[in-house]
């Protein structure tokens, strides 16, 4: 078999000629549109692609990107970040979490600041490292602060399963896994929402399948295209959306669910992973999304049979319960609904920066304000 | 029998410390000034002098293409070279953790001696401290250095509109190497750090009569940090063509996997140059004697906003911002 090199996985998807040809086609077709398109890229990964590669600059005036809530770090409300800090401050506890999570400030500072004060906070890339840390520190309680949408949930489920089968008693979980469809539903159901097309998060769909978005297509009459993350993927997706809009305009054809990222996603998703998730977790009645508020059924919690591993129950007397909102000047709720752009916020780039974020969208590199701050849309902000 | 590990007694000024100094530091760094073993080294220097200091801590201590010792020499020597100064005299201070392997310490000191040969600089004074086990991770080295200025006026505030911006070789390999060598990422590749002394390249540029405006070794913060420092200090804009930046496939690969930016990753033997546009070809010809992938990546220009803009191969533009915070891999 010919060796696959990493660059072959992305090189063709960043080919300037293909990109030029797609943008030409989109721009040509878009002149035929009667109504403008406000497309929400739900996933922070897509926001990152659009801003980093300047794809928004390649779009005609009647196509606008609206940056959605699909960044697991950004949507974490402050009270739950406080939980992480409160847990890390417990004696004999090692708090383990993923990447960006450690620099997000709650009202008690960030996990990085907690670590500087002496808290044992470990940032890992592979959740399985939490198991190793638990084995190496049998006298300590290791708490895995689990975050992420459907994409990362199976890894946490496997971690729970391994801790059970290997009898690793000192590994606990604080579960913050959230779900894409209820969050998008909450945005689209708002009367003031301007979104009329969706770019579907696709790594979520690798696990959960593309079909999870069909109810959104049916309910809100919007095209949803499940897209890959390279520039050519996103542009091809945009072309699909424009074509769907034109078909609807010309022949009244209903919007549909399309799968652009077919090299990784199948309609039904990864059923083995889904089974593991289902065994381990059940939906919460509601979960507060930072910037969006309470959304019913939008997150998961450990099933009762794993209550002995649920740090939220075990440390319930140590964890604060007060709900904490962002500063009232913060425009994140409007930005997430497509009613405002990051640079329209009075705090953007001044009181609110990636080093000292005030609102959810500035928090992680995949948040809309953060992406605008780092890459700035030269055409919009100048 | 000689000890195999550093003990607290090696730092307490007595016989054990003298033994260690003799068989390690005096042996490998030997020169007339050092061997006088006075409280202070006596130096003879003429004209303007550049002076710099840096403390080195790296995990892991040994990495493909170098170790903390090589880094400690190249780092300080390069800071002098970037100021247009010929590196001449260095100090070296070691803070060593009790229990550290003397064999490893010897390797580090040998690497330092070897790296010094590239610039001809000498270590003329030093210090050794040993701290109890657990108070630091292995060893920390501080080096300070002085050199006589051979090319005056190099400065971060001296980048002129219309200057060409050059890089001396591909960027990001040291940072990538260190990340791959760490336990958390568990990656293997043939990549080696660019860790190297830059004085021979700077001297060759001077000898060839190339007019220089600013030089910077792109250490922590990488290319992005240097360019942003220049735009702020020189009050110019800098425009970079993304496709012109030389980046190895391995570095691209690591960045793709973990969500890093090659331009944010550290280098330890790569410099960025601002030279008048008419000098660019001459400078590149000299640099390519050392690394064939030296390249012109963009230019400086008068601008209202003193920022770095990057143009993609398909014509979109974005800012190349100053790196922030610690490097953390993405979540999914």
XYZ file of C-alpha atoms in Angstrom, chain A:
382
model
C 0.000 0.000 0.000
C 1.231 3.473 -0.793
C 2.133 5.417 2.335
C -0.320 8.149 3.164
C 1.464 11.255 4.314
C -0.233 13.789 6.502
C 0.134 16.507 3.885
C -1.741 14.433 1.305
C -4.736 14.563 3.621
C -4.952 18.336 3.419
C -2.950 19.498 0.390
C -5.679 19.005 -2.234
C -8.198 20.717 -0.006
C -6.145 23.917 0.015
C -5.401 24.089 -3.698
C -5.593 27.759 -4.739
C -6.953 26.819 -8.185
C -9.787 24.728 -6.758
C -10.527 27.486 -4.253
C -10.625 30.133 -6.996
C -12.874 27.986 -9.150
C -15.334 27.329 -6.293
C -15.475 30.973 -5.232
C -16.072 32.050 -8.846
C -18.951 29.612 -9.126
C -20.494 30.664 -5.803
C -20.204 34.357 -6.691
C -21.776 33.766 -10.125
C -24.720 31.715 -8.806
C -25.284 34.101 -5.903
C -26.212 36.903 -8.333
C -29.376 34.919 -9.103
C -30.493 34.815 -5.441
C -33.549 36.889 -4.534
C -32.822 36.753 -0.808
C -29.535 36.924 1.029
C -28.137 33.895 2.833
C -27.203 34.014 6.504
C -25.447 30.753 7.082
C -24.504 29.638 10.570
C -21.403 27.530 10.864
C -22.322 25.857 14.108
C -18.923 24.408 14.928
C -15.995 26.458 16.195
C -13.703 24.453 13.924
C -15.517 25.859 10.915
C -15.351 29.384 12.335
C -11.612 28.886 12.623
C -11.331 27.681 8.999
C -13.447 30.563 7.679
C -11.472 33.209 9.522
C -7.995 31.721 9.219
C -8.275 31.140 5.502
C -10.270 34.319 4.887
C -13.157 32.481 3.200
C -15.615 35.196 4.277
C -13.618 37.603 2.095
C -14.281 35.362 -0.894
C -18.074 35.465 -0.481
C -20.425 37.883 -2.269
C -22.218 40.595 -0.264
C -25.447 38.602 -0.090
C -23.847 35.693 1.800
C -23.014 36.235 5.458
C -21.428 33.861 7.947
C -22.938 33.757 11.421
C -20.747 32.113 13.984
C -22.474 29.514 16.105
C -22.119 28.075 19.597
C -20.162 24.929 18.730
C -17.102 25.403 20.880
C -17.217 23.312 24.048
C -14.981 25.681 25.973
C -16.865 28.807 24.947
C -20.302 27.577 25.991
C -19.210 26.534 29.491
C -20.968 28.830 31.998
C -18.808 30.458 34.632
C -20.348 28.488 37.490
C -19.101 25.248 35.948
C -15.621 26.652 35.396
C -15.788 27.541 39.071
C -16.610 23.890 39.780
C -13.342 22.889 38.111
C -11.394 25.373 40.223
C -13.230 24.351 43.395
C -12.455 20.683 42.715
C -8.786 21.405 41.958
C -8.558 23.246 45.277
C -9.687 20.193 47.258
C -6.927 18.488 49.218
C -5.511 15.378 47.569
C -7.197 16.019 44.229
C -5.628 16.023 40.778
C -7.875 17.724 38.232
C -7.384 16.542 34.656
C -8.889 18.273 31.644
C -8.395 19.028 27.956
C -6.485 21.826 26.240
C -8.004 25.269 26.219
C -10.143 24.588 29.267
C -7.332 25.543 31.593
C -7.152 29.172 30.509
C -10.850 30.054 30.679
C -11.600 32.309 33.627
C -14.636 31.774 35.841
C -15.371 34.154 38.696
C -12.651 32.436 40.728
C -9.998 32.771 38.040
C -8.855 30.137 35.568
C -7.464 26.655 36.135
C -4.052 27.981 35.046
C -4.216 30.508 37.884
C -5.384 27.777 40.253
C -2.367 25.700 39.192
C -0.064 28.653 39.886
C -1.562 28.869 43.395
C -0.632 25.229 43.973
C -3.634 23.311 42.642
C -2.675 20.099 40.845
C -4.175 20.706 37.403
C -3.062 18.611 34.434
C -3.882 19.374 30.820
C -3.935 16.289 28.600
C -4.478 15.686 24.910
C -5.619 12.091 25.279
C -8.337 11.461 27.914
C -6.788 8.008 28.495
C -3.929 9.821 30.236
C -6.361 10.406 33.117
C -6.373 6.638 33.678
C -2.575 6.555 33.779
C -2.471 9.479 36.194
C -5.000 7.716 38.453
C -2.907 4.524 38.434
C 0.285 6.418 39.197
C -1.310 8.320 42.070
C -3.373 5.755 43.982
C -3.360 7.901 47.136
C -4.973 10.827 45.291
C -8.415 11.393 43.826
C -8.164 12.103 40.120
C -11.109 14.039 38.683
C -11.526 14.133 34.929
C -13.313 17.368 34.026
C -14.989 16.098 30.864
C -15.921 18.604 28.180
C -16.984 18.491 24.564
C -19.861 17.929 22.182
C -20.789 14.514 20.753
C -17.264 14.200 19.273
C -15.407 13.732 22.557
C -18.140 12.019 24.587
C -17.263 8.441 23.507
C -13.713 8.884 24.807
C -15.069 9.785 28.217
C -17.420 6.791 28.051
C -14.481 4.490 27.313
C -12.555 6.047 30.171
C -15.442 5.313 32.557
C -15.656 1.763 31.215
C -11.915 1.143 31.633
C -11.884 2.583 35.146
C -14.707 0.147 35.998
C -13.213 -2.963 34.380
C -9.726 -2.265 35.744
C -11.047 -1.376 39.193
C -9.424 2.087 39.259
C -11.420 3.436 42.173
C -9.755 6.847 42.478
C -10.900 8.190 39.087
C -13.979 10.430 39.230
C -15.776 12.456 36.570
C -17.262 15.919 36.365
C -19.328 15.661 33.192
C -19.980 18.666 30.957
C -20.726 16.924 27.686
C -23.181 18.898 25.578
C -25.290 18.203 22.494
C -25.410 20.096 19.211
C -29.051 19.670 18.034
C -30.769 21.157 21.133
C -28.376 24.139 21.110
C -29.033 24.866 17.425
C -32.742 24.373 17.989
C -32.613 26.987 20.744
C -31.040 29.477 18.339
C -33.335 28.787 15.384
C -36.503 28.900 17.495
C -35.768 32.493 18.537
C -38.123 34.851 16.671
C -35.313 37.301 15.959
C -32.980 34.670 14.548
C -31.705 35.570 11.058
C -30.078 32.224 10.249
C -31.494 30.591 7.087
C -28.894 27.877 6.382
C -26.563 25.716 8.455
C -23.110 24.247 8.019
C -23.410 21.077 10.105
C -20.627 20.116 12.512
C -19.074 17.039 10.993
C -16.785 15.560 13.624
C -19.915 15.462 15.740
C -21.518 13.544 12.865
C -18.622 11.093 12.600
C -19.943 9.865 15.960
C -23.624 10.785 16.021
C -24.330 10.572 12.275
C -25.534 13.190 9.813
C -29.178 12.287 10.407
C -29.283 14.100 13.760
C -29.805 17.346 11.810
C -32.838 16.134 9.810
C -35.337 17.399 12.448
C -33.800 20.897 12.139
C -34.237 20.792 8.342
C -37.873 19.719 8.724
C -38.795 22.068 11.562
C -37.128 25.266 10.343
C -37.061 24.677 6.606
C -33.320 25.392 6.306
C -30.687 23.550 4.280
C -28.085 21.771 6.414
C -24.830 20.639 4.802
C -22.482 18.547 6.926
C -19.049 19.858 5.995
C -15.371 18.995 6.373
C -12.927 21.483 7.823
C -10.584 22.344 4.980
C -11.104 25.502 2.879
C -12.269 23.485 -0.142
C -14.737 21.547 2.054
C -16.330 24.717 3.372
C -16.503 26.309 -0.088
C -18.040 23.192 -1.614
C -20.563 23.258 1.221
C -21.342 26.891 0.482
C -21.874 26.005 -3.171
C -24.298 23.247 -2.107
C -26.198 25.720 0.051
C -26.433 28.312 -2.734
C -27.623 25.607 -5.165
C -30.273 24.446 -2.708
C -31.482 28.030 -2.189
C -31.738 28.540 -5.954
C -33.643 25.296 -6.423
C -36.041 26.350 -3.705
C -36.415 29.768 -5.367
C -36.967 28.383 -8.864
C -38.942 25.211 -8.352
C -40.079 25.391 -4.738
C -37.994 22.372 -3.815
C -37.733 21.913 -0.057
C -34.372 22.370 1.653
C -32.609 19.141 2.505
C -29.858 17.569 4.540
C -26.685 17.072 2.503
C -23.421 15.363 3.365
C -20.303 17.029 1.957
C -17.847 15.343 4.355
C -18.584 11.870 3.039
C -14.961 10.776 3.425
C -15.483 10.665 7.188
C -19.223 10.710 7.936
C -21.921 8.129 7.303
C -25.607 8.999 7.792
C -26.018 6.798 10.878
C -22.663 7.629 12.478
C -20.523 5.320 14.571
C -23.030 3.014 16.235
C -20.459 1.305 18.458
C -19.468 4.658 19.917
C -23.122 5.640 20.307
C -23.753 2.448 22.267
C -20.920 3.203 24.672
C -22.208 6.745 25.186
C -25.714 5.456 25.788
C -24.489 2.938 28.322
C -22.649 5.590 30.281
C -24.693 8.772 30.025
C -28.271 10.040 30.060
C -29.626 13.481 29.100
C -29.809 16.209 31.727
C -33.156 17.932 32.083
C -31.474 21.193 31.178
C -28.048 22.790 30.960
C -27.086 26.452 30.935
C -25.112 27.388 27.829
C -22.932 30.432 28.323
C -24.410 33.183 26.153
C -27.575 31.220 25.323
C -29.015 30.392 28.720
C -30.932 27.322 29.843
C -31.545 24.767 27.083
C -33.640 21.640 27.820
C -32.010 18.276 27.170
C -28.840 19.886 25.865
C -26.262 18.009 27.940
C -25.421 14.610 29.413
C -24.747 13.301 32.880
C -23.483 9.987 34.224
C -26.126 7.283 34.640
C -27.057 6.366 38.220
C -25.059 3.123 38.064
C -21.916 5.292 37.892
C -22.950 7.628 40.723
C -19.902 6.411 42.669
C -17.753 8.147 40.046
C -19.755 11.361 39.763
C -17.692 14.186 41.249
C -20.709 16.493 40.987
C -22.545 14.282 43.498
C -19.588 13.296 45.660
C -18.357 16.881 46.094
C -21.811 18.497 45.952
C -21.282 20.281 49.278
C -18.083 21.905 47.951
C -19.464 23.108 44.611
C -21.098 26.524 44.250
C -24.597 26.639 42.785
C -25.067 30.321 41.965
C -25.627 30.968 38.249
C -23.215 33.561 36.881
C -23.949 35.600 33.759
C -21.510 37.490 31.581
C -21.180 41.253 31.955
C -24.215 43.043 30.556
C -22.154 44.944 27.981
C -21.128 41.599 26.428
C -22.849 40.990 23.068
C -22.164 37.232 22.913
C -25.862 36.253 23.068
C -26.582 38.465 20.016
C -23.426 37.359 18.195
C -24.423 33.717 18.639
C -27.843 34.469 17.130
C -26.364 36.352 14.184
C -27.749 39.701 15.335
C -24.342 41.283 15.925
C -20.750 40.959 14.777
C -17.871 40.790 17.258
C -16.538 44.255 16.391
C -19.931 45.777 17.167
C -19.432 44.922 20.838
C -18.148 47.829 22.947
C -15.888 45.525 24.906
C -14.341 43.772 21.869
C -10.580 44.142 21.780
C -10.655 46.587 24.692
C -12.018 45.208 27.970
C -12.421 41.797 26.329
C -9.374 40.116 24.738
C -8.187 36.501 24.443
C -5.898 37.095 27.414
C -8.807 38.422 29.535
C -12.060 37.256 27.960
C -15.302 38.750 29.289
C -17.673 36.683 27.203
C -17.963 33.208 25.814
C -17.012 33.997 22.204
C -13.586 35.372 23.153
C -12.669 32.399 25.287
C -11.225 29.705 23.067
C -9.401 29.921 19.757
C -12.568 28.559 18.168
C -14.871 31.273 19.486
C -16.104 33.905 17.024
C -14.717 36.961 18.851
C -11.391 35.233 19.404
C -11.125 34.364 15.713
C -12.011 37.963 14.750
C -9.489 39.292 17.231
C -6.671 37.076 15.993
C -7.277 37.095 12.284
C -9.550 40.137 11.984
C -11.616 40.491 8.949
C -9.562 43.170 7.244
C -12.427 44.092 4.946
C -14.963 44.463 7.774
C -13.025 46.022 10.604
C -10.961 48.616 8.758
